[in-house]
C-alpha cells in the first residue's frame, strides 16, 4: 500500500538502509497520481507500526496525532474484525438481519467493482454507488453493529 500511495520504490519512494521506506519527493504539480498503481490506495495502521516500516512524509505527519487521540479515547481495537464477528454478542434477530444486509451490500459492492474495472470510476458513478449502498441498507447495517458494540462496551447483553 505504500507503493500504491507514494509511487514505485526507486522513483518517489526509497527503501532506506534501516529497512524503512521514505518518500523521496512529491511531484510539485501533484503528478504523483500519474505514476502510482492505485489511485485510491490507503495504508492505515497504528502510528508505531507505521513509523517502524515508513519514514512519515511531511504531508502525512497528522497521522500520529490522530492515532494518539484514538488510543486515548479507547476507540482503536487491535482485532476489530474478530471482535465484531466472534466476540461481541448479537441477538438472534440482529444476526439474521446482518446476514440479509451483508448479502445485499456485497452484491452492490461486487457489481460496482466489476463496472469500475470495465468502465472506470467517475464522480457520478461513485455517487450512484454510495446511493445504492444506502438503498441496500448500509446505514441500518452500521446501526446494528454500533448498537451491539455499545452493549459490548457497556458489558451487558440483551
PDB file of C-alpha atoms in Angstrom:
ATOM      1  CA  UNK A   1       0.000   0.000   0.000  1.00  0.00           C
ATOM      2  CA  UNK A   2       2.955   2.331   0.482  1.00  0.00           C
ATOM      3  CA  UNK A   3       3.777   1.929  -3.216  1.00  0.00           C
ATOM      4  CA  UNK A   4       0.116   2.410  -4.120  1.00  0.00           C
ATOM      5  CA  UNK A   5       0.090   5.630  -2.150  1.00  0.00           C
ATOM      6  CA  UNK A   6       3.523   7.040  -2.960  1.00  0.00           C
ATOM      7  CA  UNK A   7       4.749   5.560  -6.231  1.00  0.00           C
ATOM      8  CA  UNK A   8       7.324   2.921  -7.137  1.00  0.00           C
ATOM      9  CA  UNK A   9      10.366   2.188  -4.984  1.00  0.00           C
ATOM     10  CA  UNK A  10      13.318   3.990  -6.528  1.00  0.00           C
ATOM     11  CA  UNK A  11      11.211   6.759  -8.041  1.00  0.00           C
ATOM     12  CA  UNK A  12       9.306   8.737  -5.411  1.00  0.00           C
ATOM     13  CA  UNK A  13       9.750   6.105  -2.700  1.00  0.00           C
ATOM     14  CA  UNK A  14      13.111   4.909  -1.338  1.00  0.00           C
ATOM     15  CA  UNK A  15      13.994   1.846   0.716  1.00  0.00           C
ATOM     16  CA  UNK A  16      16.476   3.064   3.331  1.00  0.00           C
ATOM     17  CA  UNK A  17      19.351   1.090   4.813  1.00  0.00           C
ATOM     18  CA  UNK A  18      17.418   0.802   8.097  1.00  0.00           C
ATOM     19  CA  UNK A  19      14.675  -1.120   6.234  1.00  0.00           C
ATOM     20  CA  UNK A  20      12.120   1.682   6.307  1.00  0.00           C
ATOM     21  CA  UNK A  21      10.536   3.325   3.302  1.00  0.00           C
ATOM     22  CA  UNK A  22      10.785   7.071   2.770  1.00  0.00           C
ATOM     23  CA  UNK A  23       9.185   9.429   0.287  1.00  0.00           C
ATOM     24  CA  UNK A  24      11.975  10.974  -1.776  1.00  0.00           C
ATOM     25  CA  UNK A  25       9.772  13.719  -3.171  1.00  0.00           C
ATOM     26  CA  UNK A  26       6.185  14.522  -4.070  1.00  0.00           C
ATOM     27  CA  UNK A  27       5.831  15.978  -7.563  1.00  0.00           C
ATOM     28  CA  UNK A  28       5.124  19.697  -7.281  1.00  0.00           C
ATOM     29  CA  UNK A  29       2.276  19.515  -9.793  1.00  0.00           C
ATOM     30  CA  UNK A  30       0.653  16.670  -7.832  1.00  0.00           C
ATOM     31  CA  UNK A  31       1.683  14.382 -10.672  1.00  0.00           C
ATOM     32  CA  UNK A  32       2.062  11.523  -8.210  1.00  0.00           C
ATOM     33  CA  UNK A  33      -1.248  10.099  -9.374  1.00  0.00           C
ATOM     34  CA  UNK A  34       0.104   9.570 -12.863  1.00  0.00           C
ATOM     35  CA  UNK A  35       2.635   7.029 -11.542  1.00  0.00           C
ATOM     36  CA  UNK A  36       1.011   5.292  -8.557  1.00  0.00           C
ATOM     37  CA  UNK A  37      -0.564   1.941  -9.439  1.00  0.00           C
ATOM     38  CA  UNK A  38      -3.697   2.527  -7.348  1.00  0.00           C
ATOM     39  CA  UNK A  39      -5.242   5.996  -7.306  1.00  0.00           C
ATOM     40  CA  UNK A  40      -7.108   5.464  -4.029  1.00  0.00           C
ATOM     41  CA  UNK A  41      -4.529   3.401  -2.170  1.00  0.00           C
ATOM     42  CA  UNK A  42      -4.774   3.683   1.594  1.00  0.00           C
ATOM     43  CA  UNK A  43      -2.404   2.498   4.263  1.00  0.00           C
ATOM     44  CA  UNK A  44      -3.807   2.600   7.772  1.00  0.00           C
ATOM     45  CA  UNK A  45      -2.039   1.162  10.751  1.00  0.00           C
ATOM     46  CA  UNK A  46      -1.268   2.367  14.271  1.00  0.00           C
ATOM     47  CA  UNK A  47       1.388   5.055  14.166  1.00  0.00           C
ATOM     48  CA  UNK A  48       4.001   2.962  15.994  1.00  0.00           C
ATOM     49  CA  UNK A  49       3.822   0.248  13.303  1.00  0.00           C
ATOM     50  CA  UNK A  50       3.622   2.828  10.529  1.00  0.00           C
ATOM     51  CA  UNK A  51       6.796   4.511  11.751  1.00  0.00           C
ATOM     52  CA  UNK A  52       8.583   1.155  12.072  1.00  0.00           C
ATOM     53  CA  UNK A  53       8.234   0.488   8.316  1.00  0.00           C
ATOM     54  CA  UNK A  54       7.988   4.011   6.954  1.00  0.00           C
ATOM     55  CA  UNK A  55       9.518   7.425   7.489  1.00  0.00           C
ATOM     56  CA  UNK A  56       6.348   9.504   7.513  1.00  0.00           C
ATOM     57  CA  UNK A  57       6.334  12.108   4.781  1.00  0.00           C
ATOM     58  CA  UNK A  58       5.760  15.726   5.699  1.00  0.00           C
ATOM     59  CA  UNK A  59       2.264  15.601   4.199  1.00  0.00           C
ATOM     60  CA  UNK A  60       1.361  12.586   6.391  1.00  0.00           C
ATOM     61  CA  UNK A  61       2.519  13.868   9.800  1.00  0.00           C
ATOM     62  CA  UNK A  62      -1.035  14.380  11.071  1.00  0.00           C
ATOM     63  CA  UNK A  63      -1.397  10.589  11.368  1.00  0.00           C
ATOM     64  CA  UNK A  64       0.481  10.218  14.658  1.00  0.00           C
ATOM     65  CA  UNK A  65      -1.682  12.807  16.408  1.00  0.00           C
ATOM     66  CA  UNK A  66      -4.874  11.104  15.199  1.00  0.00           C
ATOM     67  CA  UNK A  67      -3.669   7.729  16.463  1.00  0.00           C
ATOM     68  CA  UNK A  68      -2.870   9.187  19.876  1.00  0.00           C
ATOM     69  CA  UNK A  69      -6.354  10.725  20.085  1.00  0.00           C
ATOM     70  CA  UNK A  70      -7.967   7.406  19.106  1.00  0.00           C
ATOM     71  CA  UNK A  71      -5.887   5.486  21.648  1.00  0.00           C
ATOM     72  CA  UNK A  72      -6.755   7.944  24.439  1.00  0.00           C
ATOM     73  CA  UNK A  73     -10.441   7.776  23.508  1.00  0.00           C
ATOM     74  CA  UNK A  74     -10.313   3.973  23.559  1.00  0.00           C
ATOM     75  CA  UNK A  75     -11.703   3.599  20.033  1.00  0.00           C
ATOM     76  CA  UNK A  76      -8.846   1.656  18.454  1.00  0.00           C
ATOM     77  CA  UNK A  77      -9.429  -2.096  18.531  1.00  0.00           C
ATOM     78  CA  UNK A  78      -6.449  -4.257  17.611  1.00  0.00           C
ATOM     79  CA  UNK A  79      -8.603  -7.078  16.261  1.00  0.00           C
ATOM     80  CA  UNK A  80     -11.824  -5.317  15.256  1.00  0.00           C
ATOM     81  CA  UNK A  81     -12.925  -7.932  12.716  1.00  0.00           C
ATOM     82  CA  UNK A  82     -12.588 -10.735  15.269  1.00  0.00           C
ATOM     83  CA  UNK A  83     -14.245  -8.594  17.911  1.00  0.00           C
ATOM     84  CA  UNK A  84     -17.185  -7.613  15.694  1.00  0.00           C
ATOM     85  CA  UNK A  85     -17.622 -11.077  14.219  1.00  0.00           C
ATOM     86  CA  UNK A  86     -16.961 -13.519  17.046  1.00  0.00           C
ATOM     87  CA  UNK A  87     -16.671 -11.815  20.423  1.00  0.00           C
ATOM     88  CA  UNK A  88     -19.313  -9.131  20.521  1.00  0.00           C
ATOM     89  CA  UNK A  89     -22.712 -10.651  21.356  1.00  0.00           C
ATOM     90  CA  UNK A  90     -25.583 -10.029  18.966  1.00  0.00           C
ATOM     91  CA  UNK A  91     -29.197 -11.058  19.321  1.00  0.00           C
ATOM     92  CA  UNK A  92     -30.635 -13.707  17.016  1.00  0.00           C
ATOM     93  CA  UNK A  93     -32.645 -11.009  15.251  1.00  0.00           C
ATOM     94  CA  UNK A  94     -29.564  -8.812  14.809  1.00  0.00           C
ATOM     95  CA  UNK A  95     -27.532 -11.701  13.428  1.00  0.00           C
ATOM     96  CA  UNK A  96     -30.246 -12.641  10.943  1.00  0.00           C
ATOM     97  CA  UNK A  97     -30.706  -9.055   9.780  1.00  0.00           C
ATOM     98  CA  UNK A  98     -26.943  -8.522   9.464  1.00  0.00           C
ATOM     99  CA  UNK A  99     -26.718 -11.590   7.244  1.00  0.00           C
ATOM    100  CA  UNK A 100     -29.535 -10.314   4.997  1.00  0.00           C
ATOM    101  CA  UNK A 101     -27.971  -6.877   4.740  1.00  0.00           C
ATOM    102  CA  UNK A 102     -24.481  -8.288   4.176  1.00  0.00           C
ATOM    103  CA  UNK A 103     -25.695 -10.238   1.152  1.00  0.00           C
ATOM    104  CA  UNK A 104     -27.383  -7.132  -0.309  1.00  0.00           C
ATOM    105  CA  UNK A 105     -24.391  -4.889   0.367  1.00  0.00           C
ATOM    106  CA  UNK A 106     -21.920  -7.419  -1.044  1.00  0.00           C
ATOM    107  CA  UNK A 107     -23.968  -7.572  -4.245  1.00  0.00           C
ATOM    108  CA  UNK A 108     -23.794  -3.778  -4.580  1.00  0.00           C
ATOM    109  CA  UNK A 109     -20.033  -3.859  -3.933  1.00  0.00           C
ATOM    110  CA  UNK A 110     -19.329  -6.679  -6.375  1.00  0.00           C
ATOM    111  CA  UNK A 111     -21.409  -5.043  -9.111  1.00  0.00           C
ATOM    112  CA  UNK A 112     -19.672  -1.703  -8.634  1.00  0.00           C
ATOM    113  CA  UNK A 113     -16.193  -3.253  -8.703  1.00  0.00           C
ATOM    114  CA  UNK A 114     -16.909  -5.036 -11.985  1.00  0.00           C
ATOM    115  CA  UNK A 115     -18.346  -1.851 -13.517  1.00  0.00           C
ATOM    116  CA  UNK A 116     -15.393   0.230 -12.346  1.00  0.00           C
ATOM    117  CA  UNK A 117     -12.854  -2.246 -13.674  1.00  0.00           C
ATOM    118  CA  UNK A 118     -14.614  -2.347 -17.040  1.00  0.00           C
ATOM    119  CA  UNK A 119     -15.614   1.306 -17.368  1.00  0.00           C
ATOM    120  CA  UNK A 120     -13.589   3.272 -14.839  1.00  0.00           C
ATOM    121  CA  UNK A 121     -14.809   5.365 -11.918  1.00  0.00           C
ATOM    122  CA  UNK A 122     -16.318   8.804 -12.263  1.00  0.00           C
ATOM    123  CA  UNK A 123     -17.692  11.160  -9.634  1.00  0.00           C
ATOM    124  CA  UNK A 124     -21.174  10.292 -10.864  1.00  0.00           C
ATOM    125  CA  UNK A 125     -20.635   6.524 -10.711  1.00  0.00           C
ATOM    126  CA  UNK A 126     -19.175   6.802  -7.215  1.00  0.00           C
ATOM    127  CA  UNK A 127     -22.110   8.922  -6.020  1.00  0.00           C
ATOM    128  CA  UNK A 128     -24.516   6.395  -7.553  1.00  0.00           C
ATOM    129  CA  UNK A 129     -22.636   3.616  -5.751  1.00  0.00           C
ATOM    130  CA  UNK A 130     -22.965   5.441  -2.419  1.00  0.00           C
ATOM    131  CA  UNK A 131     -26.693   5.895  -3.025  1.00  0.00           C
ATOM    132  CA  UNK A 132     -27.066   2.181  -3.842  1.00  0.00           C
ATOM    133  CA  UNK A 133     -25.283   1.259  -0.621  1.00  0.00           C
ATOM    134  CA  UNK A 134     -27.754   3.366   1.357  1.00  0.00           C
ATOM    135  CA  UNK A 135     -30.683   1.826  -0.535  1.00  0.00           C
ATOM    136  CA  UNK A 136     -29.306  -1.637   0.252  1.00  0.00           C
ATOM    137  CA  UNK A 137     -29.248  -0.835   3.978  1.00  0.00           C
ATOM    138  CA  UNK A 138     -25.732   0.347   4.820  1.00  0.00           C
ATOM    139  CA  UNK A 139     -26.999   2.769   7.469  1.00  0.00           C
ATOM    140  CA  UNK A 140     -29.051   0.044   9.157  1.00  0.00           C
ATOM    141  CA  UNK A 141     -26.068  -2.343   8.938  1.00  0.00           C
ATOM    142  CA  UNK A 142     -23.819   0.172  10.704  1.00  0.00           C
ATOM    143  CA  UNK A 143     -26.509   0.979  13.273  1.00  0.00           C
ATOM    144  CA  UNK A 144     -26.974  -2.688  14.234  1.00  0.00           C
ATOM    145  CA  UNK A 145     -23.236  -3.151  14.706  1.00  0.00           C
ATOM    146  CA  UNK A 146     -22.999   0.113  16.644  1.00  0.00           C
ATOM    147  CA  UNK A 147     -25.820  -0.932  18.985  1.00  0.00           C
ATOM    148  CA  UNK A 148     -24.193  -4.322  19.605  1.00  0.00           C
ATOM    149  CA  UNK A 149     -20.780  -2.690  20.085  1.00  0.00           C
ATOM    150  CA  UNK A 150     -22.222  -0.177  22.556  1.00  0.00           C
ATOM    151  CA  UNK A 151     -23.703  -3.066  24.560  1.00  0.00           C
ATOM    152  CA  UNK A 152     -20.371  -4.861  24.449  1.00  0.00           C
ATOM    153  CA  UNK A 153     -18.523  -1.766  25.697  1.00  0.00           C
ATOM    154  CA  UNK A 154     -21.024  -1.382  28.497  1.00  0.00           C
ATOM    155  CA  UNK A 155     -20.528  -5.028  29.466  1.00  0.00           C
ATOM    156  CA  UNK A 156     -24.109  -6.096  29.100  1.00  0.00           C
ATOM    157  CA  UNK A 157     -26.009  -8.345  26.710  1.00  0.00           C
ATOM    158  CA  UNK A 158     -29.597  -8.100  25.543  1.00  0.00           C
TER     159      UNK A 158
END
